[in-house]
Amino acid sequence: MSGFELYEKFMALHTREEGLVMPNAWDGVSALILADAGFEAIGTSSAALAAALGRVDGRHSVTRDEHLDHAQLLSRITGLPVNGDFEDGYGITAEDVAVTVDSAVAHGLAGIGIEDTTGNPDDPIRDFDDAVDRVRSAVAAAKRRIVVTARTDNFIQGRPDLDDTIRRLTAFAEVGADVLYAPFPPDLESLVAIITAVAPTPVNLLISPADQVLTVSELQKAGVKRISLGPALYTHAMGALERAAAALRAGDIASATTGISFDRVSELLARKP
């Protein structure tokens, strides 16, 4: 499938009436489980990938090549469109972001996310013009071969400025971003304000507004076109592991060894896209 065909296929999932739920995988088996469950597309999670490698997310601790290889693996073994959660585009300059987008196309990704983050905890959000330039460069490199999601991290970086968030997302749409994303708006009213301001560009939501977890149908009714989970499924699995470890430490082997069988894992690994 050509890049343009993959772009059209993935974009169609965002523009249909119901949109899509796009869970995030962190390794081969998690991706296969999601594919087997019937999801039509999956995403990587920069946070889950970094954690799986024993590193901290958002600090440029995972390289572009590592993330590209990871995303390509998920695509190859599932045959699904894969969206790469590529932090700030893995580069100092807007030109570097374009190189990342080209590389993502070459690795067969269906989508790529570009944030306005810096990787510097003391100054986590890029200046407005810099952020917009980076999205513009990503779109120019994409050439409708890969879906570009432009994201502002204002809310999750302690900047609860709805007006600036809408200003950034609107500017990202104006330079050609295909999907827009502001993780954890404070409430449903803010979410609807964002969706209304940037319409008709599709909006991705991470799980739900910050004040309550809504259902998929409630979010779709509000106008959300893509729902992602970030590292939530990874931390859910790690929660199960933590409980199993505690049981084992207490001498309870039976409780520590529940879960799917390795025969099931082998069955999933034998799956052909």
Coordinates of N, CA and C in Angstrom, one line a residue, residues 6-223:
L6 N -2.4 4.7 2.4 CA -2.4 4.5 3.8 C -3.0 5.7 4.5
Y7 N -2.6 6.9 4.0 CA -3.1 8.1 4.5 C -4.6 8.2 4.4
E8 N -5.1 7.8 3.2 CA -6.6 7.9 2.9 C -7.3 6.9 3.8
K9 N -6.8 5.7 4.0 CA -7.4 4.7 4.8 C -7.5 5.1 6.3
F10 N -6.4 5.7 6.8 CA -6.3 6.1 8.2 C -7.2 7.3 8.4
M11 N -7.1 8.3 7.5 CA -7.9 9.5 7.7 C -9.4 9.2 7.6
A12 N -9.8 8.2 6.8 CA -11.2 7.9 6.7 C -11.8 7.4 8.0
L13 N -11.0 6.8 8.9 CA -11.4 6.4 10.2 C -11.7 7.6 11.1
H14 N -11.0 8.7 10.8 CA -11.3 9.9 11.6 C -12.5 10.7 11.2
T15 N -12.8 10.6 9.9 CA -13.9 11.5 9.3 C -15.2 10.8 9.3
R16 N -15.3 9.5 9.5 CA -16.6 8.8 9.6 C -17.3 9.3 10.8
E17 N -18.6 9.1 10.9 CA -19.5 9.6 11.9 C -19.0 9.2 13.3
E18 N -18.7 7.9 13.5 CA -18.4 7.5 14.8 C -16.9 7.7 15.2
G19 N -16.0 8.0 14.3 CA -14.6 8.2 14.6 C -14.0 6.8 14.9
L20 N -13.0 6.8 15.8 CA -12.3 5.6 16.2 C -11.8 5.6 17.6
V21 N -11.6 4.4 18.2 CA -10.9 4.3 19.4 C -9.6 3.6 19.0
M22 N -8.5 4.3 19.4 CA -7.1 3.9 19.0 C -6.3 3.6 20.2
P23 N -6.3 2.4 20.7 CA -5.5 2.1 21.9 C -4.0 2.0 21.6
N24 N -3.2 2.2 22.6 CA -1.8 2.3 22.4 C -1.1 1.0 22.9
A25 N -0.3 0.4 22.1 CA 0.5 -0.8 22.4 C 1.9 -0.5 22.8
W26 N 2.6 -1.4 23.5 CA 4.0 -1.1 23.9 C 4.9 -2.3 23.5
D27 N 4.4 -3.4 23.0 CA 5.2 -4.4 22.5 C 4.4 -5.3 21.5
G28 N 5.1 -6.3 21.0 CA 4.4 -7.1 20.0 C 3.2 -7.8 20.4
V29 N 3.2 -8.4 21.6 CA 2.0 -9.2 22.1 C 0.9 -8.2 22.4
S30 N 1.2 -7.1 23.0 CA 0.1 -6.1 23.4 C -0.6 -5.6 22.1
A31 N 0.2 -5.4 21.0 CA -0.3 -5.0 19.7 C -1.2 -6.1 19.1
L32 N -0.8 -7.3 19.2 CA -1.5 -8.4 18.7 C -2.8 -8.6 19.4
I33 N -2.8 -8.5 20.7 CA -4.0 -8.6 21.5 C -5.0 -7.5 21.1
L34 N -4.6 -6.3 20.9 CA -5.5 -5.2 20.5 C -6.0 -5.5 19.1
A35 N -5.2 -6.0 18.2 CA -5.6 -6.3 16.8 C -6.7 -7.4 16.9
D36 N -6.4 -8.4 17.7 CA -7.3 -9.6 17.8 C -8.6 -9.2 18.4
A37 N -8.6 -8.1 19.2 CA -9.9 -7.6 19.8 C -10.7 -6.9 18.8
G38 N -10.2 -6.5 17.7 CA -11.0 -5.9 16.6 C -10.7 -4.4 16.4
F39 N -9.7 -3.9 17.1 CA -9.5 -2.4 16.9 C -8.9 -2.2 15.5
E40 N -9.3 -1.1 14.9 CA -8.9 -0.9 13.4 C -7.6 -0.2 13.3
A41 N -7.1 0.4 14.3 CA -5.8 1.1 14.3 C -5.2 1.1 15.7
I42 N -3.9 1.2 15.8 CA -3.3 1.3 17.1 C -2.3 2.5 17.1
G43 N -1.9 2.9 18.3 CA -0.9 3.9 18.4 C 0.3 3.4 19.3
T44 N 1.4 4.0 19.1 CA 2.5 3.8 20.0 C 2.2 4.7 21.2
S45 N 2.9 4.5 22.3 CA 2.9 5.4 23.4 C 4.4 5.8 23.8
S46 N 4.7 7.0 23.7 CA 6.1 7.3 24.0 C 6.4 7.0 25.5
A47 N 5.4 7.2 26.3 CA 5.6 7.0 27.8 C 5.8 5.5 28.0
A48 N 4.9 4.7 27.4 CA 5.0 3.2 27.7 C 6.3 2.7 27.1
L49 N 6.7 3.2 25.9 CA 7.9 2.7 25.3 C 9.1 3.0 26.1
A50 N 9.2 4.3 26.6 CA 10.3 4.7 27.4 C 10.3 3.9 28.7
A51 N 9.2 3.6 29.3 CA 9.2 2.9 30.6 C 9.6 1.4 30.3
A52 N 9.2 0.8 29.2 CA 9.6 -0.5 28.9 C 11.1 -0.6 28.7
L53 N 11.7 0.5 28.3 CA 13.2 0.5 28.1 C 13.9 1.0 29.3
G54 N 13.1 1.2 30.4 CA 13.8 1.7 31.7 C 14.2 3.1 31.6
R55 N 13.4 4.0 30.9 CA 13.8 5.4 30.7 C 12.6 6.3 31.1
V56 N 12.9 7.6 31.1 CA 11.8 8.5 31.5 C 11.3 9.2 30.2
D57 N 10.0 9.3 30.1 CA 9.4 9.9 28.9 C 9.6 11.4 28.8
G58 N 9.6 11.9 27.6 CA 9.5 13.4 27.4 C 10.9 14.1 27.7
R59 N 11.9 13.3 27.7 CA 13.3 13.9 28.0 C 14.3 13.5 26.9
H60 N 13.8 13.2 25.8 CA 14.6 12.8 24.6 C 15.5 11.5 25.0
S61 N 14.9 10.7 25.9 CA 15.7 9.5 26.3 C 15.5 8.3 25.3
V62 N 14.5 8.4 24.5 CA 14.3 7.4 23.4 C 14.7 8.0 22.1
T63 N 15.5 7.4 21.3 CA 15.9 8.0 20.0 C 14.8 7.8 19.0
R64 N 15.0 8.6 17.9 CA 14.1 8.5 16.8 C 14.1 7.1 16.2
D65 N 15.3 6.6 16.0 CA 15.4 5.3 15.3 C 14.8 4.2 16.2
E66 N 15.0 4.3 17.5 CA 14.4 3.3 18.4 C 12.8 3.3 18.2
H67 N 12.3 4.5 18.2 CA 10.8 4.6 18.1 C 10.3 4.2 16.8
L68 N 11.1 4.6 15.7 CA 10.7 4.1 14.4 C 10.7 2.6 14.2
D69 N 11.7 2.0 14.7 CA 11.8 0.5 14.7 C 10.6 -0.1 15.5
H70 N 10.3 0.4 16.6 CA 9.3 0.0 17.5 C 7.9 0.1 16.7
A71 N 7.6 1.2 16.2 CA 6.4 1.4 15.4 C 6.3 0.5 14.2
Q72 N 7.4 0.4 13.5 CA 7.4 -0.5 12.3 C 7.1 -1.9 12.7
L73 N 7.6 -2.4 13.9 CA 7.3 -3.7 14.3 C 5.8 -3.9 14.6
L74 N 5.2 -2.9 15.3 CA 3.7 -3.0 15.5 C 2.9 -3.1 14.3
S75 N 3.3 -2.3 13.3 CA 2.6 -2.3 12.0 C 2.8 -3.6 11.3
R76 N 4.0 -4.1 11.3 CA 4.3 -5.3 10.5 C 3.6 -6.5 11.0
I77 N 3.5 -6.7 12.4 CA 2.9 -7.9 12.9 C 1.4 -7.8 13.0
T78 N 0.8 -6.6 13.0 CA -0.6 -6.5 13.0 C -1.3 -6.3 11.7
G79 N -0.5 -5.6 10.8 CA -1.1 -5.2 9.5 C -2.1 -4.0 9.7
L80 N -2.1 -3.4 10.9 CA -3.0 -2.3 11.1 C -2.3 -0.9 10.9
P81 N -3.1 0.1 10.6 CA -2.5 1.5 10.6 C -1.9 1.8 12.0
V82 N -0.7 2.3 12.1 CA -0.1 2.6 13.3 C 0.2 4.1 13.4
N83 N -0.2 4.7 14.5 CA 0.1 6.2 14.7 C 1.3 6.3 15.7
G84 N 2.3 7.0 15.3 CA 3.5 7.1 16.1 C 3.4 8.3 17.0
D85 N 3.5 8.1 18.3 CA 3.5 9.2 19.3 C 4.9 9.7 19.5
F86 N 5.3 10.6 18.6 CA 6.7 10.9 18.4 C 7.2 12.2 19.1
E87 N 6.6 12.4 20.3 CA 7.0 13.6 21.2 C 7.1 14.9 20.3
D88 N 8.3 15.5 20.4 CA 8.4 16.8 19.7 C 8.9 16.7 18.3
G89 N 8.9 15.5 17.7 CA 9.4 15.3 16.4 C 10.8 14.9 16.3
Y90 N 11.5 14.7 17.5 CA 12.9 14.2 17.5 C 13.8 15.1 16.8
G91 N 13.8 16.4 17.1 CA 14.8 17.3 16.5 C 14.8 18.6 17.1
I92 N 15.9 19.3 16.9 CA 16.1 20.7 17.5 C 15.3 21.7 16.6
T93 N 15.4 21.5 15.3 CA 14.8 22.5 14.4 C 13.6 21.9 13.7
A94 N 12.9 22.8 13.0 CA 11.7 22.4 12.2 C 12.2 21.5 11.0
E95 N 13.4 21.7 10.5 CA 13.9 20.8 9.5 C 14.1 19.4 10.0
D96 N 14.5 19.3 11.2 CA 14.7 18.0 11.8 C 13.4 17.2 11.9
V97 N 12.3 18.0 12.2 CA 11.0 17.4 12.3 C 10.6 16.8 11.0
A98 N 10.9 17.5 9.9 CA 10.6 17.0 8.5 C 11.3 15.7 8.3
V99 N 12.6 15.6 8.7 CA 13.3 14.4 8.5 C 12.6 13.2 9.2
T100 N 12.1 13.5 10.5 CA 11.4 12.5 11.2 C 10.2 12.0 10.5
V101 N 9.4 13.0 9.9 CA 8.2 12.6 9.2 C 8.5 11.8 8.0
D102 N 9.6 12.2 7.2 CA 10.0 11.4 6.0 C 10.4 10.0 6.5
S103 N 11.1 9.8 7.6 CA 11.5 8.5 8.1 C 10.3 7.7 8.5
A104 N 9.3 8.3 9.1 CA 8.1 7.6 9.5 C 7.3 7.1 8.3
V105 N 7.3 7.9 7.2 CA 6.7 7.4 6.0 C 7.4 6.2 5.5
A106 N 8.7 6.3 5.5 CA 9.6 5.2 5.0 C 9.4 3.9 5.8
H107 N 9.1 4.1 7.1 CA 8.9 2.9 8.0 C 7.4 2.4 7.9
G108 N 6.6 3.0 7.1 CA 5.3 2.5 6.9 C 4.2 2.9 7.9
L109 N 4.5 4.0 8.7 CA 3.5 4.5 9.6 C 2.4 5.1 8.9
A110 N 1.2 5.0 9.5 CA 0.0 5.7 9.0 C -0.2 7.1 9.5
G111 N 0.4 7.3 10.7 CA 0.2 8.7 11.4 C 1.4 9.0 12.2
I112 N 1.5 10.3 12.5 CA 2.6 10.7 13.4 C 2.1 11.9 14.2
G113 N 2.4 11.9 15.5 CA 2.1 13.0 16.4 C 3.3 13.9 16.7
I114 N 3.1 15.2 16.6 CA 4.1 16.2 16.9 C 3.6 17.1 18.0
E115 N 4.4 17.2 19.1 CA 4.0 18.0 20.2 C 4.7 19.3 20.2
D116 N 4.2 20.2 21.0 CA 4.9 21.5 21.2 C 5.7 21.5 22.5
T117 N 6.2 20.3 22.9 CA 7.1 20.2 24.0 C 8.5 20.4 23.7
T118 N 9.4 20.7 24.7 CA 10.8 20.9 24.5 C 11.7 19.8 25.0
G119 N 11.2 19.0 25.9 CA 12.1 18.1 26.6 C 12.8 18.7 27.8
N120 N 12.6 19.9 28.1 CA 13.2 20.6 29.2 C 12.1 20.9 30.3
P121 N 12.2 20.2 31.4 CA 11.2 20.3 32.4 C 11.1 21.7 33.0
D122 N 12.1 22.6 32.9 CA 12.1 23.9 33.4 C 11.4 24.9 32.4
D123 N 11.2 24.5 31.2 CA 10.6 25.3 30.2 C 9.9 24.4 29.2
P124 N 8.9 23.7 29.6 CA 8.4 22.5 28.8 C 7.7 22.8 27.5
I125 N 7.1 24.0 27.3 CA 6.3 24.3 26.1 C 7.0 25.3 25.2
R126 N 7.1 25.0 23.9 CA 7.8 25.8 23.0 C 7.0 27.1 22.8
D127 N 7.7 28.2 22.4 CA 7.0 29.4 22.0 C 6.1 29.1 20.8
F128 N 5.0 30.0 20.8 CA 4.0 29.8 19.8 C 4.5 29.6 18.4
D129 N 5.3 30.6 17.9 CA 5.8 30.6 16.6 C 6.6 29.4 16.2
D130 N 7.5 29.0 17.2 CA 8.3 27.8 17.0 C 7.4 26.6 16.9
A131 N 6.4 26.5 17.7 CA 5.5 25.3 17.7 C 4.8 25.2 16.3
V132 N 4.3 26.3 15.9 CA 3.6 26.4 14.6 C 4.5 26.0 13.4
D133 N 5.8 26.6 13.5 CA 6.7 26.3 12.4 C 7.0 24.8 12.3
R134 N 7.1 24.1 13.4 CA 7.4 22.7 13.4 C 6.3 21.9 12.8
V135 N 5.0 22.3 13.1 CA 3.9 21.6 12.5 C 3.8 21.9 11.0
R136 N 4.1 23.1 10.7 CA 4.1 23.5 9.2 C 5.1 22.6 8.5
S137 N 6.3 22.4 9.1 CA 7.4 21.6 8.4 C 6.9 20.2 8.4
A138 N 6.3 19.7 9.4 CA 5.8 18.3 9.4 C 4.8 18.1 8.3
V139 N 3.9 19.0 8.1 CA 2.8 18.9 7.1 C 3.5 18.9 5.7
A140 N 4.4 19.8 5.5 CA 5.1 19.9 4.2 C 5.8 18.7 3.8
A141 N 6.4 18.0 4.8 CA 7.1 16.8 4.6 C 6.2 15.6 4.3
A142 N 5.0 15.7 5.0 CA 4.1 14.5 4.9 C 3.5 14.4 3.5
K143 N 3.1 15.5 2.9 CA 2.6 15.4 1.5 C 1.5 14.4 1.4
R144 N 0.6 14.4 2.4 CA -0.6 13.5 2.4 C -0.2 12.1 2.2
R145 N 1.0 11.7 2.7 CA 1.4 10.3 2.8 C 1.3 9.7 4.2
I146 N 1.0 10.6 5.2 CA 0.9 10.2 6.6 C 0.1 11.2 7.3
V147 N -0.8 10.8 8.2 CA -1.6 11.7 8.9 C -0.8 12.4 10.0
V148 N -0.9 13.7 10.0 CA -0.1 14.5 11.0 C -1.1 15.0 12.1
T149 N -0.8 14.5 13.3 CA -1.5 15.0 14.5 C -0.6 16.0 15.2
A150 N -1.2 17.2 15.4 CA -0.5 18.3 16.1 C -1.0 18.5 17.5
R151 N -0.2 18.5 18.4 CA -0.6 18.4 19.9 C 0.0 19.6 20.7
T152 N -0.8 20.1 21.6 CA -0.2 21.1 22.6 C -0.4 20.4 23.9
D153 N 0.7 20.5 24.7 CA 0.7 19.9 26.1 C 0.4 20.9 27.2
N154 N -0.2 22.0 26.9 CA -0.5 23.0 27.9 C -1.0 22.4 29.2
F155 N -2.1 21.7 29.0 CA -2.8 21.2 30.2 C -2.0 20.3 31.1
I156 N -1.3 19.3 30.4 CA -0.5 18.4 31.2 C 0.8 18.9 31.7
Q157 N 1.2 20.1 31.2 CA 2.4 20.8 31.7 C 2.1 21.9 32.7
G158 N 0.9 21.9 33.3 CA 0.6 22.9 34.3 C 0.3 24.3 33.8
R159 N -0.2 24.3 32.5 CA -0.6 25.6 31.9 C -2.0 25.5 31.5
P160 N -3.0 25.7 32.5 CA -4.4 25.6 32.2 C -5.0 26.8 31.5
D161 N -4.4 27.1 30.3 CA -4.9 28.3 29.5 C -5.6 27.8 28.3
L162 N -7.0 27.8 28.4 CA -7.8 27.3 27.3 C -7.7 28.2 26.1
D163 N -7.6 29.5 26.3 CA -7.5 30.4 25.1 C -6.2 30.1 24.3
D164 N -5.1 29.9 25.1 CA -3.8 29.7 24.3 C -3.9 28.3 23.7
T165 N -4.5 27.4 24.4 CA -4.6 26.0 23.8 C -5.4 26.1 22.5
I166 N -6.5 26.8 22.5 CA -7.3 26.9 21.3 C -6.5 27.7 20.2
R167 N -5.8 28.7 20.6 CA -5.0 29.5 19.7 C -4.0 28.6 19.0
R168 N -3.3 27.8 19.7 CA -2.3 26.9 19.2 C -2.9 25.8 18.2
L169 N -4.0 25.2 18.7 CA -4.6 24.2 17.9 C -5.2 24.8 16.6
T170 N -5.8 26.0 16.7 CA -6.3 26.6 15.5 C -5.2 26.9 14.5
A171 N -4.0 27.4 15.0 CA -2.9 27.7 14.1 C -2.3 26.4 13.5
F172 N -2.3 25.3 14.3 CA -1.9 24.0 13.7 C -2.8 23.6 12.6
A173 N -4.1 23.8 12.8 CA -5.0 23.4 11.7 C -4.8 24.3 10.5
E174 N -4.5 25.6 10.7 CA -4.3 26.5 9.6 C -3.1 26.2 8.7
V175 N -2.1 25.5 9.3 CA -0.9 25.2 8.5 C -1.0 23.7 8.0
G176 N -2.2 23.1 8.2 CA -2.4 21.8 7.6 C -2.5 20.6 8.4
A177 N -2.4 20.7 9.7 CA -2.5 19.5 10.5 C -3.8 18.7 10.3
D178 N -3.7 17.4 10.2 CA -4.9 16.6 9.9 C -5.8 16.3 11.1
V179 N -5.1 16.2 12.3 CA -5.8 15.9 13.6 C -5.2 16.8 14.6
L180 N -6.0 17.2 15.6 CA -5.5 18.1 16.7 C -5.7 17.4 18.0
Y181 N -4.9 17.8 19.0 CA -4.8 17.0 20.3 C -4.3 17.9 21.4
A182 N -5.1 18.0 22.5 CA -4.7 18.6 23.7 C -5.0 17.7 24.9
P183 N -4.1 16.9 25.4 CA -4.4 15.9 26.4 C -5.0 16.6 27.7
F184 N -6.0 15.9 28.2 CA -6.6 16.2 29.5 C -7.2 17.7 29.6
P185 N -8.1 18.1 28.7 CA -8.8 19.3 29.0 C -9.5 19.2 30.3
P186 N -9.6 20.3 31.0 CA -10.1 20.2 32.4 C -11.5 19.7 32.6
D187 N -12.4 19.8 31.6 CA -13.8 19.4 31.8 C -14.4 19.3 30.4
L188 N -15.6 18.7 30.4 CA -16.3 18.5 29.1 C -16.6 19.8 28.4
E189 N -16.9 20.9 29.1 CA -17.2 22.2 28.5 C -16.0 22.7 27.8
S190 N -14.8 22.5 28.3 CA -13.5 22.9 27.7 C -13.3 22.1 26.4
L191 N -13.6 20.8 26.5 CA -13.4 19.9 25.4 C -14.3 20.3 24.2
V192 N -15.6 20.6 24.5 CA -16.5 21.0 23.5 C -16.1 22.3 22.9
A193 N -15.5 23.2 23.7 CA -15.0 24.5 23.2 C -13.9 24.3 22.2
I194 N -13.0 23.4 22.5 CA -11.9 23.1 21.6 C -12.4 22.5 20.3
I195 N -13.3 21.5 20.4 CA -13.9 20.9 19.2 C -14.6 21.9 18.3
T196 N -15.4 22.7 18.9 CA -16.1 23.7 18.2 C -15.2 24.7 17.5
A197 N -14.1 25.2 18.2 CA -13.2 26.2 17.7 C -12.4 25.7 16.5
V198 N -12.1 24.4 16.4 CA -11.2 23.9 15.4 C -12.0 23.1 14.3
A199 N -13.3 23.0 14.4 CA -14.1 22.2 13.4 C -13.8 22.8 12.0
P200 N -13.7 21.9 11.0 CA -14.1 20.5 11.0 C -12.9 19.5 11.3
T201 N -11.7 20.1 11.7 CA -10.5 19.2 11.9 C -10.8 18.2 13.0
P202 N -10.6 17.0 12.8 CA -10.8 16.0 13.9 C -10.0 16.2 15.1
V203 N -10.5 15.9 16.3 CA -9.8 16.1 17.6 C -9.6 14.7 18.2
N204 N -8.4 14.5 18.7 CA -8.1 13.3 19.5 C -8.2 13.7 20.9
L205 N -8.7 12.7 21.7 CA -8.8 12.9 23.2 C -8.0 11.8 23.9
L206 N -7.2 12.1 24.9 CA -6.6 11.1 25.7 C -7.5 10.7 26.8
I207 N -8.1 9.6 26.7 CA -9.0 9.0 27.8 C -10.3 9.8 28.0
S208 N -10.2 11.0 28.5 CA -11.4 11.7 28.9 C -10.9 13.1 29.3
P209 N -11.9 14.0 29.6 CA -11.5 15.3 30.3 C -10.9 14.9 31.7
A210 N -10.2 15.9 32.3 CA -9.4 15.6 33.5 C -10.4 15.3 34.7
D211 N -11.6 15.9 34.7 CA -12.4 15.8 35.9 C -13.3 14.5 36.0
Q212 N -13.4 13.8 34.9 CA -14.2 12.6 34.9 C -13.9 11.7 33.7
V213 N -14.0 10.4 33.9 CA -13.8 9.5 32.8 C -15.2 9.1 32.2
L214 N -15.4 9.6 31.0 CA -16.7 9.3 30.3 C -16.6 8.1 29.4
T215 N -17.7 7.6 28.9 CA -17.7 6.5 28.1 C -17.4 6.9 26.6
V216 N -17.1 5.9 25.8 CA -16.8 6.1 24.4 C -18.0 6.8 23.7
S217 N -19.2 6.4 24.0 CA -20.4 6.9 23.4 C -20.6 8.4 23.8
E218 N -20.3 8.7 25.1 CA -20.4 10.1 25.6 C -19.4 11.0 24.9
L219 N -18.2 10.5 24.7 CA -17.2 11.3 24.0 C -17.5 11.5 22.6
Q220 N -18.0 10.5 21.9 CA -18.4 10.6 20.5 C -19.5 11.6 20.4
K221 N -20.5 11.6 21.3 CA -21.6 12.5 21.2 C -21.1 13.9 21.4
A222 N -20.0 14.1 22.1 CA -19.5 15.5 22.3 C -18.7 15.9 21.1
G223 N -18.4 15.0 20.2 CA -17.7 15.4 18.9 C -16.3 14.9 18.8

